Amino acid sequence: MTPPRGRVVVVGAGHAGGTFVTLLRQAGFAGEVVVFGDEPDPPYHRPPLSKEFLTDPLERWLRAPGFYAEQGVALRLGEAVVAVDRRAGTVTTSRGESLAYDHLVLATGAAPRQLAVPGADLDGVQVLRSLADARALRDRVRTGGPVVVVGGGYVGLEVAAAARGHGVAATVIEREDRVLARVASPALSAILRDYHVARGTAVLTGQTVRAFDAGPGGRLRAALVTDEAGGERAVPCSVAVVGVGAAPRDDLARDAGLACDAGVIVDAGARTSDSRVLAIGDVTSRPVRALARRMRLESIPSAVEQARQAVATIMGTAPEELEVPWFWSDQFDLKLKIAGVLSGPYETAVRGDPGAGRFALFHHRDGELVGVETANSAGAYMAGRRMLAARRRVDPVRLADPAAGLHELAGV
Amino acid sequence: MPLITYILPDGTEKPVDVAIGLSIMDGSVRNNLPGIVAECGGSCSCATCHVHLDAAARALFDEPVDEEVQLLEFLDGADEDSRLACQLIVTERCEGIRVRVVDSAG
């Protein structure tokens, strides 16, 4: 077989785009590779930005400087792609250049949602997505505090934990009746809430930020919070991090007429509705193992998996089986590892000691494991992931029994 | 810089100079060698940097922490020679060691 040639153009220099080009070269692609990134920085590790933004250096590059040039990858930073002409097979850049492609890979990621409330534009109110955001947050927290986090998702809880770890007061304000309402089990939400509260974080659930209040000089002074009964109070803060989710940056794809539905629709080979255009990472709505519907998976493992899918598609090699989706988070001394996507009803078997921060929550339905959430229990996590992959029948009583060995439960 | 030989999943041998203080994972990532995926960037979270080392080479590194031991227990093809490359920090004593890389991609 002749190795594929031609020019691959990648839009987006995040974890997905950066990983894709390294794997494409590993696979022996001999053609031209051009990556456009609208940020000034080369691809970097994003997860530490919310977990360790007070620990230098923030710049943890995905690959060392110079790597891309060595690999024959043209990294064009600070330059966006503003239009795609699929009929001509060209992209137009923010500098007005037109560039032809043989394969186009969209890795444009997601943009943090802003809060549409009065005062959201005050100095001191920010989102956390990019390296530039993390630098701003670091500087603000070091010179100030207390911190308000709007949104009790993973990013918000990680920011609060990092702040508390440095002795800075932190309040998490969550609209739903529990933290991690959309992404975790109720059991994990409750355990993590207690863990944060025990370490001095104020966690306000069922409450919304109505406005941000400015003090003298126009600086942020407080978040004005409303509870479900209509009561209002001011939570003093000098920094507010808005972590209320992210929306797929699929404008380019939609403008180009590609099929989108809250993200660019892709198959298990990262193909869009146009065979010459692939999409990977947070921008995609993708098939998920053991799930009947497509969804967006905003995670590094998903981005890396899709980077591999895109390489296989371009190189014409065999497609891989879909992975069991997994996620990780670090909060205080908890190393959380989660596998599977929780959907529909399930029951939970608790193994270990949640109060001591070492536990596994095995979620099951009709005798089958549907998800596992663990903290400081890497073995239980790995065993759970294997059970999910094998669709192994499980006995809830034994899952919760510390005397039942994990190897035996996982059948390995 | 100590010379480390990576034996790749397809059997190819790649000798690479790895600076003291970097990890065995870093040495692979910087040279874009296949096999080690390193999704988490070296925080002992993802277990996608599985390698095998002989006993003499293993003795040159710190003992694995509990987290790593637990991850290794459930990895395909893991045995007593297994380590996660992100936890193996290169010192001057590592000159000439050989590392067998497991394919962690998929």
XYZ file of C-alpha atoms in Angstrom:
518
model
C 0.000 0.000 0.000
C 1.296 3.457 -0.825
C 1.608 5.564 2.294
C -0.865 8.423 2.288
C 0.651 11.725 1.226
C -0.569 15.210 0.684
C -1.262 17.924 3.232
C -3.030 17.525 6.548
C -4.303 20.767 8.045
C -5.197 20.733 11.739
C -7.346 23.481 13.224
C -6.619 23.763 16.926
C -3.390 23.257 18.889
C -4.813 21.841 22.111
C -4.317 18.387 23.565
C -6.280 16.746 20.733
C -4.527 18.557 17.876
C -1.088 18.262 19.462
C -1.489 14.556 20.167
C -2.862 13.909 16.698
C 0.188 15.305 14.901
C 2.634 13.384 17.104
C 0.766 10.130 16.466
C 0.455 10.879 12.752
C 4.236 11.161 12.470
C 4.703 8.074 14.656
C 2.519 6.203 12.183
C 4.842 7.231 9.364
C 2.785 9.883 7.593
C 5.220 11.455 5.136
C 3.170 14.357 3.821
C 2.935 17.945 4.991
C 1.379 18.759 8.373
C 0.217 22.255 9.311
C -1.372 23.111 12.684
C -3.165 26.372 13.388
C -3.609 27.485 16.997
C -5.361 30.692 17.960
C -3.551 30.882 21.309
C 0.058 32.116 21.375
C 1.261 29.025 23.266
C 2.182 25.634 21.818
C 0.091 22.631 22.942
C 0.132 22.254 26.717
C -1.307 20.066 29.437
C -4.590 21.678 30.447
C -5.615 19.505 33.441
C -2.982 20.971 35.801
C -4.336 24.489 35.226
C -7.266 23.916 37.573
C -5.468 21.500 39.910
C -2.099 23.177 40.374
C -2.449 26.771 39.241
C -0.600 27.902 42.363
C 2.351 25.594 41.633
C 4.984 26.820 39.181
C 5.569 26.341 36.378
C 2.141 26.503 34.797
C 3.671 25.872 31.400
C 3.719 22.106 31.040
C 4.171 21.623 27.345
C 2.687 18.588 25.678
C 5.963 18.254 23.774
C 9.248 20.073 24.313
C 9.875 23.292 22.388
C 11.492 22.426 19.087
C 9.700 19.097 18.885
C 7.278 20.137 16.174
C 10.004 21.523 13.917
C 12.008 18.304 14.405
C 8.941 16.324 13.386
C 8.330 18.420 10.306
C 5.130 19.877 11.698
C 4.452 23.539 10.906
C 2.962 25.021 14.068
C 1.305 28.323 13.240
C 0.401 29.879 16.576
C -1.642 32.997 17.093
C -3.336 32.251 13.792
C -6.889 30.996 13.465
C -8.778 29.392 10.637
C -11.787 31.553 9.883
C -13.436 29.640 7.043
C -13.460 26.269 5.321
C -14.369 25.828 1.655
C -15.071 22.115 1.394
C -15.720 22.163 -2.353
C -12.362 23.799 -3.069
C -10.660 21.904 -0.235
C -9.166 25.033 1.297
C -9.106 26.911 4.578
C -8.805 30.660 5.018
C -6.709 31.922 7.910
C -7.090 35.014 10.064
C -4.203 36.526 8.074
C -6.194 36.113 4.889
C -4.158 33.245 3.524
C -5.810 30.404 1.632
C -4.336 26.939 2.151
C -5.364 23.720 0.416
C -5.820 20.481 2.348
C -6.131 16.815 1.519
C -7.346 16.027 5.028
C -8.727 18.594 7.420
C -8.820 17.844 11.154
C -10.997 20.058 13.332
C -9.741 20.155 16.915
C -11.189 23.479 17.970
C -12.190 22.414 21.484
C -14.774 24.077 23.659
C -15.207 27.578 25.002
C -16.060 28.211 28.645
C -19.582 29.491 29.224
C -19.748 32.990 30.631
C -22.204 34.119 33.259
C -24.684 36.663 31.950
C -25.155 38.626 35.165
C -24.441 42.235 36.123
C -20.805 42.714 37.047
C -19.567 39.663 35.144
C -17.127 41.945 33.341
C -15.532 43.280 36.536
C -11.804 42.964 37.052
C -11.456 39.832 39.175
C -14.187 37.780 37.513
C -12.795 35.214 35.109
C -13.159 31.833 33.475
C -10.458 29.159 33.535
C -9.681 27.422 30.300
C -6.418 28.644 28.804
C -2.896 29.072 30.051
C -3.494 32.832 29.992
C -6.563 32.352 32.239
C -4.503 30.243 34.651
C -1.731 32.842 34.817
C -4.307 35.524 35.642
C -5.921 33.332 38.297
C -2.576 32.490 39.884
C -1.630 36.148 40.142
C -5.022 37.149 41.535
C -5.137 34.414 44.157
C -1.550 35.035 45.252
C -2.187 38.690 45.841
C -5.714 38.363 47.111
C -8.462 36.002 48.043
C -10.984 35.040 49.153
C -12.079 33.075 46.103
C -15.605 32.418 44.922
C -16.115 29.572 42.485
C -19.302 29.678 40.481
C -20.229 26.149 39.475
C -19.563 22.966 41.405
C -18.189 20.948 38.499
C -14.783 19.320 38.384
C -12.954 22.509 37.403
C -14.655 24.464 40.176
C -13.957 21.885 42.872
C -10.346 21.558 41.772
C -9.861 25.324 41.926
C -11.435 25.487 45.379
C -9.263 22.627 46.645
C -6.097 24.239 45.297
C -7.028 27.556 46.939
C -7.750 25.892 50.288
C -4.480 23.984 50.006
C -2.741 27.371 50.030
C -4.791 28.700 52.925
C -7.055 30.886 50.801
C -10.752 31.077 51.724
C -13.001 29.512 49.100
C -16.762 29.345 48.494
C -18.339 27.130 45.850
C -21.739 28.230 44.589
C -23.746 25.632 42.708
C -27.155 26.131 41.124
C -28.176 22.454 41.369
C -28.926 20.724 44.657
C -25.563 18.942 44.644
C -22.053 19.452 43.300
C -21.086 17.532 40.142
C -24.810 17.131 39.472
C -24.433 16.364 35.785
C -21.311 14.228 35.865
C -21.122 12.219 39.094
C -23.320 9.908 41.136
C -25.256 11.428 44.058
C -23.075 9.342 46.373
C -19.844 10.830 45.038
C -21.345 14.327 45.147
C -22.164 13.905 48.836
C -18.769 12.462 49.740
C -16.859 15.189 47.935
C -19.011 17.907 49.396
C -18.235 16.662 52.908
C -14.562 16.346 52.038
C -14.411 19.966 50.875
C -16.451 21.324 53.769
C -14.220 19.489 56.261
C -11.268 21.343 54.741
C -12.817 24.744 55.139
C -14.548 25.298 51.801
C -18.045 26.766 51.991
C -20.279 24.831 49.580
C -23.580 26.525 48.744
C -25.889 24.340 46.677
C -29.254 25.318 45.255
C -28.005 28.904 44.999
C -27.268 31.167 42.083
C -25.085 34.195 41.564
C -27.360 37.113 40.679
C -24.622 39.702 40.259
C -21.074 40.642 41.126
C -20.612 43.717 43.256
C -17.795 46.229 42.844
C -16.058 48.062 45.636
C -14.015 51.286 45.443
C -11.949 51.429 42.270
C -14.287 49.130 40.418
C -12.687 45.969 41.806
C -14.717 42.887 42.548
C -15.900 42.907 46.161
C -18.608 40.267 46.487
C -20.806 37.783 44.711
C -24.504 38.422 45.347
C -26.104 35.035 45.851
C -29.785 34.085 45.797
C -31.112 30.894 47.348
C -34.179 28.914 46.298
C -36.391 30.705 48.832
C -35.429 34.052 47.310
C -33.119 35.070 50.154
C -30.041 36.999 49.169
C -26.618 37.438 50.648
C -23.252 38.836 49.667
C -20.268 36.488 49.633
C -17.117 38.624 49.870
C -14.423 37.808 47.338
C -11.629 39.376 45.364
C -11.532 36.629 42.751
C -14.434 34.804 41.135
C -13.888 31.850 38.851
C -16.816 31.035 36.608
C -16.831 27.306 35.942
C -20.269 26.622 34.500
C -19.310 24.336 31.655
C -18.132 24.780 28.123
C -19.768 24.918 24.723
C -18.284 23.204 21.656
C -16.504 25.571 19.294
C -18.278 24.196 16.254
C -19.007 27.484 14.421
C -16.402 26.767 11.750
C -17.899 23.335 11.125
C -21.467 24.641 11.066
C -20.527 27.471 8.710
C -18.928 24.877 6.448
C -22.171 22.889 6.396
C -20.906 19.874 8.344
C -23.463 17.920 10.348
C -23.473 19.227 13.927
C -25.683 18.625 16.929
C -24.260 20.358 19.994
C -20.830 19.508 18.618
C -19.464 18.175 15.355
C -20.980 14.761 14.715
C -18.313 12.107 14.210
C -18.185 8.337 13.893
C -15.767 5.928 15.592
C -13.155 6.829 12.987
C -13.396 10.568 13.815
C -15.061 11.162 10.434
C -17.504 14.015 10.007
C -20.241 14.096 7.376
C -17.483 14.954 4.840
C -14.972 12.147 4.217
C -12.062 14.596 3.898
C -12.850 16.308 7.190
C -12.209 14.719 10.568
C -12.929 16.124 14.019
C -11.471 15.204 17.410
C -11.606 16.310 21.030
C -14.027 18.455 22.999
C -15.713 19.872 19.899
C -17.119 16.502 18.858
C -20.333 14.676 19.568
C -19.049 11.124 19.472
C -20.153 7.527 19.836
C -19.453 6.143 23.297
C -18.943 2.539 24.250
C -21.972 0.924 25.906
C -24.108 3.989 25.256
C -26.878 4.129 22.671
C -26.417 7.817 21.949
C -23.656 10.166 20.913
C -22.353 12.659 23.423
C -19.527 15.073 24.069
C -16.813 13.695 26.324
C -14.703 16.554 27.563
C -11.658 14.625 28.662
C -8.033 14.028 27.793
C -8.479 10.262 27.323
C -11.281 10.899 24.831
C -9.176 13.428 22.907
C -6.251 11.004 22.763
C -8.490 8.135 21.683
C -9.959 10.232 18.894
C -6.497 11.371 17.822
C -5.667 7.685 17.343
C -8.922 7.135 15.455
C -8.134 10.016 13.102
C -4.627 8.686 12.447
C -6.027 5.223 11.675
C -8.574 6.746 9.298
C -5.975 8.780 7.412
C -3.411 5.963 7.322
C -6.030 3.401 6.324
C -5.207 1.120 9.239
C -7.622 -0.981 11.268
C -10.011 0.923 13.522
C -9.820 0.314 17.262
C -12.594 -0.822 19.533
C -14.079 2.069 21.517
C -12.521 2.534 24.949
C -14.410 2.571 28.202
C -14.567 6.333 28.854
C -12.552 7.443 31.847
C -11.697 10.610 33.719
C -9.458 11.738 36.506
C -9.459 14.589 38.989
C -7.205 15.616 41.868
C -8.746 17.389 44.868
C -6.753 17.857 48.075
C -5.079 14.487 48.631
C -7.761 12.626 46.669
C -6.778 11.059 43.384
C -10.134 10.438 41.756
C -10.437 8.023 38.869
C -13.734 7.378 37.193
C -14.738 4.997 34.411
C -17.983 4.676 32.481
C -20.727 7.213 31.797
C -23.626 7.121 34.263
C -26.978 7.267 32.557
C -30.389 6.067 33.674
C -31.116 4.336 36.969
C -28.487 2.386 38.886
C -27.648 1.191 42.370
C -24.374 1.713 44.191
C -22.111 -0.640 46.130
C -19.641 1.181 48.368
C -16.244 -0.375 48.965
C -13.730 1.157 51.347
C -14.058 4.174 53.608
C -15.380 7.408 52.077
C -14.673 9.376 55.270
C -11.024 8.389 55.084
C -10.801 9.357 51.427
C -10.132 5.857 50.161
C -13.110 4.269 48.477
C -14.702 2.874 45.343
C -18.304 3.332 44.290
C -19.427 0.518 42.004
C -22.605 1.488 40.168
C -24.603 -1.381 38.772
C -27.874 -2.112 37.011
C -29.454 -5.534 36.479
C -26.314 -7.309 37.661
C -24.001 -5.408 35.335
C -21.505 -2.719 36.238
C -22.302 0.638 34.570
C -19.696 2.876 36.176
C -17.057 3.097 38.865
C -15.948 6.152 40.823
C -12.875 5.800 43.020
C -10.612 7.858 45.242
C -7.101 6.769 46.196
C -8.047 3.269 45.084
C -6.282 2.728 41.787
C -6.662 -1.051 42.007
C -10.437 -0.847 42.382
C -10.564 1.617 39.513
C -8.546 -0.649 37.223
C -10.616 -3.672 38.243
C -13.804 -1.712 37.558
C -12.598 -0.596 34.158
C -11.863 -4.200 33.248
C -15.313 -5.284 34.407
C -16.890 -2.521 32.314
C -14.907 -3.514 29.246
C -15.889 -7.174 29.649
C -19.505 -6.346 30.587
C -18.922 -8.726 33.451
C -21.797 -9.821 35.686
C -21.292 -8.497 39.192
C -22.520 -9.368 42.652
C -23.138 -6.108 44.538
C -22.605 -7.738 47.927
C -19.183 -8.974 46.960
C -18.235 -5.662 45.330
C -18.750 -3.989 48.693
C -16.999 -6.736 50.643
C -13.334 -5.889 51.337
C -12.668 -9.595 51.824
C -13.598 -10.300 48.182
C -10.443 -9.857 46.125
C -10.435 -7.332 43.292
C -8.634 -9.728 40.971
C -11.287 -12.335 41.494
C -14.078 -9.789 41.002
C -12.488 -8.588 37.781
C -11.791 -12.130 36.601
C -8.053 -11.537 36.162
C 23.390 12.208 29.492
C 22.769 8.522 30.149
C 22.064 6.456 27.056
C 18.800 4.539 27.432
C 17.779 1.892 24.912
C 14.055 1.664 24.289
C 12.919 -1.659 22.855
C 9.742 -0.694 21.034
C 6.586 -2.829 20.755
C 7.604 -3.948 17.231
C 11.050 -5.045 18.479
C 12.998 -2.080 17.100
C 15.706 -0.747 19.416
C 16.052 3.015 19.831
C 19.025 4.290 21.833
C 18.267 7.744 23.207
C 20.219 10.143 25.434
C 17.978 11.145 28.326
C 18.973 14.015 30.599
C 19.399 13.340 34.311
C 16.260 14.332 36.188
C 13.893 13.504 33.347
C 11.774 10.370 33.449
C 11.989 7.347 31.185
C 8.576 8.494 29.917
C 10.005 11.948 29.040
C 12.780 10.336 27.020
C 10.231 8.467 24.934
C 7.856 11.411 24.524
C 10.608 13.836 23.470
C 11.734 11.493 20.735
C 8.200 10.617 19.648
C 8.725 6.901 20.171
C 5.620 4.733 19.817
C 4.124 2.678 22.647
C 4.155 5.131 25.526
C 1.075 7.362 25.290
C 1.515 9.397 28.486
C -2.026 10.812 28.497
C -1.733 12.397 31.927
C 1.701 13.867 31.337
C 3.392 11.927 34.093
C 1.187 12.181 37.181
C 0.771 8.441 37.710
C -2.900 8.687 36.746
C -3.386 7.063 33.364
C -1.134 3.982 33.304
C -0.330 4.477 29.613
C 3.454 4.317 30.023
C 3.935 0.661 30.908
C 7.503 -0.671 30.524
C 9.469 -3.730 31.565
C 12.922 -3.545 33.174
C 15.216 -6.337 34.301
C 16.051 -6.669 38.005
C 19.387 -4.856 37.740
C 17.760 -1.876 36.040
C 14.827 -1.857 38.475
C 17.268 -1.527 41.366
C 18.422 1.844 39.981
C 15.047 3.477 40.648
C 12.939 4.267 43.706
C 10.431 1.651 44.781
C 6.961 2.168 43.283
C 4.414 4.000 45.409
C 1.153 2.261 46.306
C -0.760 4.012 43.496
C 1.625 2.676 40.868
C 1.607 -0.839 42.353
C -2.192 -0.928 42.181
C -2.311 0.347 38.594
C 0.281 -2.195 37.488
C -1.587 -5.098 39.061
C -4.378 -4.757 36.539
C -2.461 -3.858 33.388
C -2.380 -6.308 30.503
C 0.933 -8.126 30.359
C 2.156 -6.806 33.695
C 4.630 -8.890 35.690
C 7.291 -8.351 38.334
C 9.419 -6.510 35.719
C 6.719 -3.899 35.131
C 6.915 -0.211 35.983
C 5.237 2.997 34.876
C 7.871 4.990 32.977
C 6.682 8.341 34.358
C 7.836 7.250 37.808
C 11.360 6.285 36.673
C 13.633 9.286 37.116
C 16.936 9.010 35.272
C 20.178 9.341 37.261
C 23.819 9.060 36.193
C 23.698 5.395 37.215
C 21.180 4.640 34.465
C 23.781 4.636 31.671
C 23.203 1.783 29.270
C 19.960 0.370 30.658
C 17.400 -1.255 28.406
C 13.668 -0.637 28.691
C 11.072 -2.792 26.971
C 8.048 -0.687 25.988
C 4.529 -2.100 26.027
C 2.061 -0.727 23.488
C -0.246 1.408 25.650
C -2.252 2.707 22.682
C -5.556 0.887 22.720
